[in-house]
Coordinates of C-alpha atoms (C1' of nucleotides) in Angstrom, one line a residue:
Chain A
X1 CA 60.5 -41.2 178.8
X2 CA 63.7 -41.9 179.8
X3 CA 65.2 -45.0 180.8
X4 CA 65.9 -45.8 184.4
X5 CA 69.4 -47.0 184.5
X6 CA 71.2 -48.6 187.3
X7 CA 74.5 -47.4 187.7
X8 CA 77.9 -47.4 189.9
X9 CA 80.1 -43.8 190.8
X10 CA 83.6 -44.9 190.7
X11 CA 86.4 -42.0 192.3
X12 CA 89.5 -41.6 190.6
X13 CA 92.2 -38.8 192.0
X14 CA 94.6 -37.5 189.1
X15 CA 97.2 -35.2 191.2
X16 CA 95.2 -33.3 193.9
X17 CA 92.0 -33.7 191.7
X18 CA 89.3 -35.9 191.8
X19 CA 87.4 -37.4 188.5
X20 CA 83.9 -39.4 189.1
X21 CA 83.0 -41.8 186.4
X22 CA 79.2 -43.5 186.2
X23 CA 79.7 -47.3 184.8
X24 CA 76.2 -49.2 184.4
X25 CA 75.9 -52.8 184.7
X26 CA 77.2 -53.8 181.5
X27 CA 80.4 -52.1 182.5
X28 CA 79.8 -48.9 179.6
X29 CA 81.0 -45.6 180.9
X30 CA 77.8 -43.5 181.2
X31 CA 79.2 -40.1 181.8
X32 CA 82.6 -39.0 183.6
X33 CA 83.7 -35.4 184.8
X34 CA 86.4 -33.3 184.5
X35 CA 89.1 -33.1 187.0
X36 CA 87.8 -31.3 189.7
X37 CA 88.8 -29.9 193.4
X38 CA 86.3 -32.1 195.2
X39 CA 85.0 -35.4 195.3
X40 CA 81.6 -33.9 195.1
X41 CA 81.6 -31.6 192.6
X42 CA 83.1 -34.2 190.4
X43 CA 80.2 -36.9 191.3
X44 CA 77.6 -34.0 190.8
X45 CA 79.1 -33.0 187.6
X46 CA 79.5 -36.3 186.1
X47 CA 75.6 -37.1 187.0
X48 CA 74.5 -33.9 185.3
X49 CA 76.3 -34.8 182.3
X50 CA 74.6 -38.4 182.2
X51 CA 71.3 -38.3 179.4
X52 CA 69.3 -40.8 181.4
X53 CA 68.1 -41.3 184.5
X54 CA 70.3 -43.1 187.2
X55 CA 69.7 -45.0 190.3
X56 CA 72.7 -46.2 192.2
X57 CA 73.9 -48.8 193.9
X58 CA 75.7 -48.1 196.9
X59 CA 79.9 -48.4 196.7
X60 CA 80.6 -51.5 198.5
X61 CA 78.3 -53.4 195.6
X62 CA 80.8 -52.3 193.4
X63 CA 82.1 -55.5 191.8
X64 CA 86.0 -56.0 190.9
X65 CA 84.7 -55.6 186.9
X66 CA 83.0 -52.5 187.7
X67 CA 86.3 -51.0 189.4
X68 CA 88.4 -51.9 186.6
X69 CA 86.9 -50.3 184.0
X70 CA 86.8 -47.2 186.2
X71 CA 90.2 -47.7 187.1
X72 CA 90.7 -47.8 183.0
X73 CA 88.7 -44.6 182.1
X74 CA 91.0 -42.7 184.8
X75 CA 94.3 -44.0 183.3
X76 CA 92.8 -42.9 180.4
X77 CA 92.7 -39.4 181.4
X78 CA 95.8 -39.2 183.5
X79 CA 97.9 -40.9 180.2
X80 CA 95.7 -38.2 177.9
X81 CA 97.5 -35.4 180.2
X82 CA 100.5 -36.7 180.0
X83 CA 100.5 -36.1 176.2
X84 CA 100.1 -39.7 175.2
X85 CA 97.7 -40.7 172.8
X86 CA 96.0 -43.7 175.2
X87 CA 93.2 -46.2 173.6
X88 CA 89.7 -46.9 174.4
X89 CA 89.5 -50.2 176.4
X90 CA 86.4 -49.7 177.7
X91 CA 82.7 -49.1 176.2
X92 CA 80.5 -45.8 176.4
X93 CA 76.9 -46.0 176.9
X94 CA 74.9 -43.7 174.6
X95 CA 71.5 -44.7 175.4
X96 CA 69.3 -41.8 176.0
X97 CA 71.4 -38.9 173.5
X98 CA 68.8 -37.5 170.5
X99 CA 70.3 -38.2 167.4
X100 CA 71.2 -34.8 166.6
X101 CA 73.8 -35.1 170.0
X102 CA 74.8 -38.9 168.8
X103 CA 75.9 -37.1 165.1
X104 CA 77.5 -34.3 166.6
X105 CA 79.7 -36.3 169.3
X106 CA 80.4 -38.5 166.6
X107 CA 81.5 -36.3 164.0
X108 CA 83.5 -34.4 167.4
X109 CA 85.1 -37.7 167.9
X110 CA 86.5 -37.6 163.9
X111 CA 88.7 -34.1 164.9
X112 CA 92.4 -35.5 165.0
X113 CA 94.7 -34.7 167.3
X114 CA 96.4 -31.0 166.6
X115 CA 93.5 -29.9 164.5
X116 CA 90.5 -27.6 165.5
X117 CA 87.3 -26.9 163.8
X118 CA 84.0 -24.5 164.5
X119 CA 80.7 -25.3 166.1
X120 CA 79.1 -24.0 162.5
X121 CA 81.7 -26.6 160.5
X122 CA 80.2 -29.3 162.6
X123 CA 76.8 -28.1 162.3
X124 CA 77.5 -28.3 158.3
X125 CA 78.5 -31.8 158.6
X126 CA 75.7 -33.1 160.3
X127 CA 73.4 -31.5 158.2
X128 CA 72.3 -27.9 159.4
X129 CA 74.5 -25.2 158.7
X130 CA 72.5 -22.7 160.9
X131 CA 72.6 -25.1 163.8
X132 CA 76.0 -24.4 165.5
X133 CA 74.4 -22.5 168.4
X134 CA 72.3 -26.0 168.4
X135 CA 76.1 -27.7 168.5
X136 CA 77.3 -25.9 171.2
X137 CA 75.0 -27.1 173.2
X138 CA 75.3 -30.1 172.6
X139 CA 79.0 -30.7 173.5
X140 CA 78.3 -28.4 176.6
X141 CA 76.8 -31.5 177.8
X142 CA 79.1 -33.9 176.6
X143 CA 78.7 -37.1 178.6
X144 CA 82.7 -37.9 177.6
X145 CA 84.8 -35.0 178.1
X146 CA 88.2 -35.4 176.7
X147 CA 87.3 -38.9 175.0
X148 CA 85.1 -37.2 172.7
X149 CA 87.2 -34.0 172.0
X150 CA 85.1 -31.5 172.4
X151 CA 88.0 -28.9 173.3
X152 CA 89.0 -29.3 169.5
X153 CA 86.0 -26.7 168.8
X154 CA 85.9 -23.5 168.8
X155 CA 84.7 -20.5 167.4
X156 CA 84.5 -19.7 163.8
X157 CA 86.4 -16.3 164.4
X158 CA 88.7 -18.9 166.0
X159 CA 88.2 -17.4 169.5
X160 CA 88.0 -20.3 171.7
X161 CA 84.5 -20.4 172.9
X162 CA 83.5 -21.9 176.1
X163 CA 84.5 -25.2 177.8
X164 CA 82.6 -26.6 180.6
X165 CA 86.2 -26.9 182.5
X166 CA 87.3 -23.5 182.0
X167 CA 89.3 -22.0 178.9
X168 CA 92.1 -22.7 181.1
X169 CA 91.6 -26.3 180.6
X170 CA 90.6 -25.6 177.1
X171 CA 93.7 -24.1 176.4
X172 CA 96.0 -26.9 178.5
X173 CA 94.3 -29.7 176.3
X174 CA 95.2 -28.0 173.2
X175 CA 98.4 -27.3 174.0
X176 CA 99.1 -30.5 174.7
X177 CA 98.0 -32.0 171.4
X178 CA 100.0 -29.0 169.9
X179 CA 97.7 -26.9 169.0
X180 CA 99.1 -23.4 169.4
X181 CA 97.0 -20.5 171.6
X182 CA 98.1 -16.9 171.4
X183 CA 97.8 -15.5 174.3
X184 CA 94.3 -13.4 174.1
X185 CA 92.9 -17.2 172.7
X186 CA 92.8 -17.6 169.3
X187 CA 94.2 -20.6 167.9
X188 CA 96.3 -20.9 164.5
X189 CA 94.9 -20.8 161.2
X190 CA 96.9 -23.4 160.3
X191 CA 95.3 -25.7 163.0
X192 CA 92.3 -25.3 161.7
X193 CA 90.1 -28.1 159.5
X194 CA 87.6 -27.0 157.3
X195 CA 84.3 -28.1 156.8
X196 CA 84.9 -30.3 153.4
X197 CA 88.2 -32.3 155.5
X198 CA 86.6 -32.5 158.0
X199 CA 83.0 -34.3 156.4
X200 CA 85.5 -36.6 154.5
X201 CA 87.4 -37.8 158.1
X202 CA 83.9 -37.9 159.8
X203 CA 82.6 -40.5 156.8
X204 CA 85.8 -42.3 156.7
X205 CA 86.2 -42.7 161.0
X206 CA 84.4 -45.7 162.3
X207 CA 81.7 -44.6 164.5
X208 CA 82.0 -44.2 168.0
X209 CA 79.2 -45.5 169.1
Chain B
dT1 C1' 91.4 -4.4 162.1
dC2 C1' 88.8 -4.8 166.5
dG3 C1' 85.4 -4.4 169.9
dA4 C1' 80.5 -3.7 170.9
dC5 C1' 76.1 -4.6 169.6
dT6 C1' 72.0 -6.7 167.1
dA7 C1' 69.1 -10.0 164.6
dT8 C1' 68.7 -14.7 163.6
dT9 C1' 68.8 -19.5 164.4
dT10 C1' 68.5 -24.4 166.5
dG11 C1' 67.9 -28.4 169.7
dT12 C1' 67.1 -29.3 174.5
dT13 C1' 64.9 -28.9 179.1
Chain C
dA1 C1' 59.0 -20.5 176.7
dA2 C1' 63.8 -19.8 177.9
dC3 C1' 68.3 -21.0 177.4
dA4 C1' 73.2 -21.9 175.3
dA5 C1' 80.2 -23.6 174.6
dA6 C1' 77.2 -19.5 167.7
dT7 C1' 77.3 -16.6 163.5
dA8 C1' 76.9 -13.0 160.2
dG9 C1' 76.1 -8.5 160.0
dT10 C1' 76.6 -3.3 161.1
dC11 C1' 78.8 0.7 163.1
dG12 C1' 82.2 3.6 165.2
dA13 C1' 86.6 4.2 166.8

DNA sequence: TCGACTATTTGTT
DNA sequence: AACAAATAGTCGA
């Protein structure tokens, strides 16, 4: 069964785009979209992304605490674009994600900056080599795009696999942490971590959640 | 070497 | 039971 969770849509706009965040009462980020062309879509995509079930309170309940942190999480983003390297000052709410998800975000969240790895390294690390299909989808339903780098995987024939914002975006976000992608989108060898680096970073990072 | 295709595999809904 | 942001293998240009 999963827990009924009362929670608050804050709007952000980044440029012409819009970016919807879901904050629950104890101020944790619950799930977030992309940047997307309409308000909507970015509410609607940042409830799909969130692992439990959510009723909300209506806007003008929002409380000045509530706003900041949402305010926070979209600085995040827009400083993230910029090619910054902001910090967490907020907390993310993982309630509701299997423990197979919780291992594979957090092991996601252990990629640095300028590195990639594959969906079948990560399945190695948490366990189950056979399981990348099993990883994929997994970060297809990332709850924190972009905080939890999930556009630092790709394929194992390093191809860039899918991204729930495009490859376009894909390819933007790893350009900006200097990650270089040829034009038909395959990323550099030498960008790439393997499976025994990147086990050692993933035990040695503090865990996200 | 590359693309197209297949069989196999896993966790989630 | 069906799906998905995969992978390793084969086969024919």
């Amino acid at each position: 069964m999963k827990a009924l969770v009362q929670c608050f849509v804050y709007v952000g706009k980044i440029g012409d785009k819009y970016i919807a965040v879901l904050i629950d009462e104890k101020e944790r980020v619950v799930s977030l979209s992309l940047p997307r062309g309409s308000e909507g879509v970015a509410v609607d995509e940042a409830k799909s992304l969130a692992p439990i079930e959510l009723s909300f309170k209506f806007r003008s309940e929002m409380d000045p605490f509530i706003r900041r942190v949402g305010r926070e999480v979209v600085e995040f983003i827009m400083s993230y674009l910029k090619g910054e390297e902001p910090k967490l000052t907020f907390k993310l709410n993982s309630d509701g994600l299997s423990s197979f998800t919780r291992k594979v975000l957090s092991v996601v969240s252990s990629i640095p900056r300028g590195f990639v790895t594959c969906y079948g390294c990560v399945a190695k690390v948490v366990g189950n080599q056979k399981a990348s299909r099993a990883v994929g989808n997994a970060l297809a339903r990332n709850p924190w795009p972009i905080i939890i780098p999930c556009h630092r995987v790709v394929r194992g024939d390093l191809t860039l696999g899918g991204y729930r914002g495009g490859l376009e975006l894909k390819r933007k976000l790893l350009r900006i942490e200097g990650v270089a992608v040829t034009p038909t989108g395959r990323v550099l060898p030498a960008h790439f971590l393997r499976t025994e680096l990147l086990s050692e970073l993933s035990q040695g990072s503090r865990k996200a959640f």
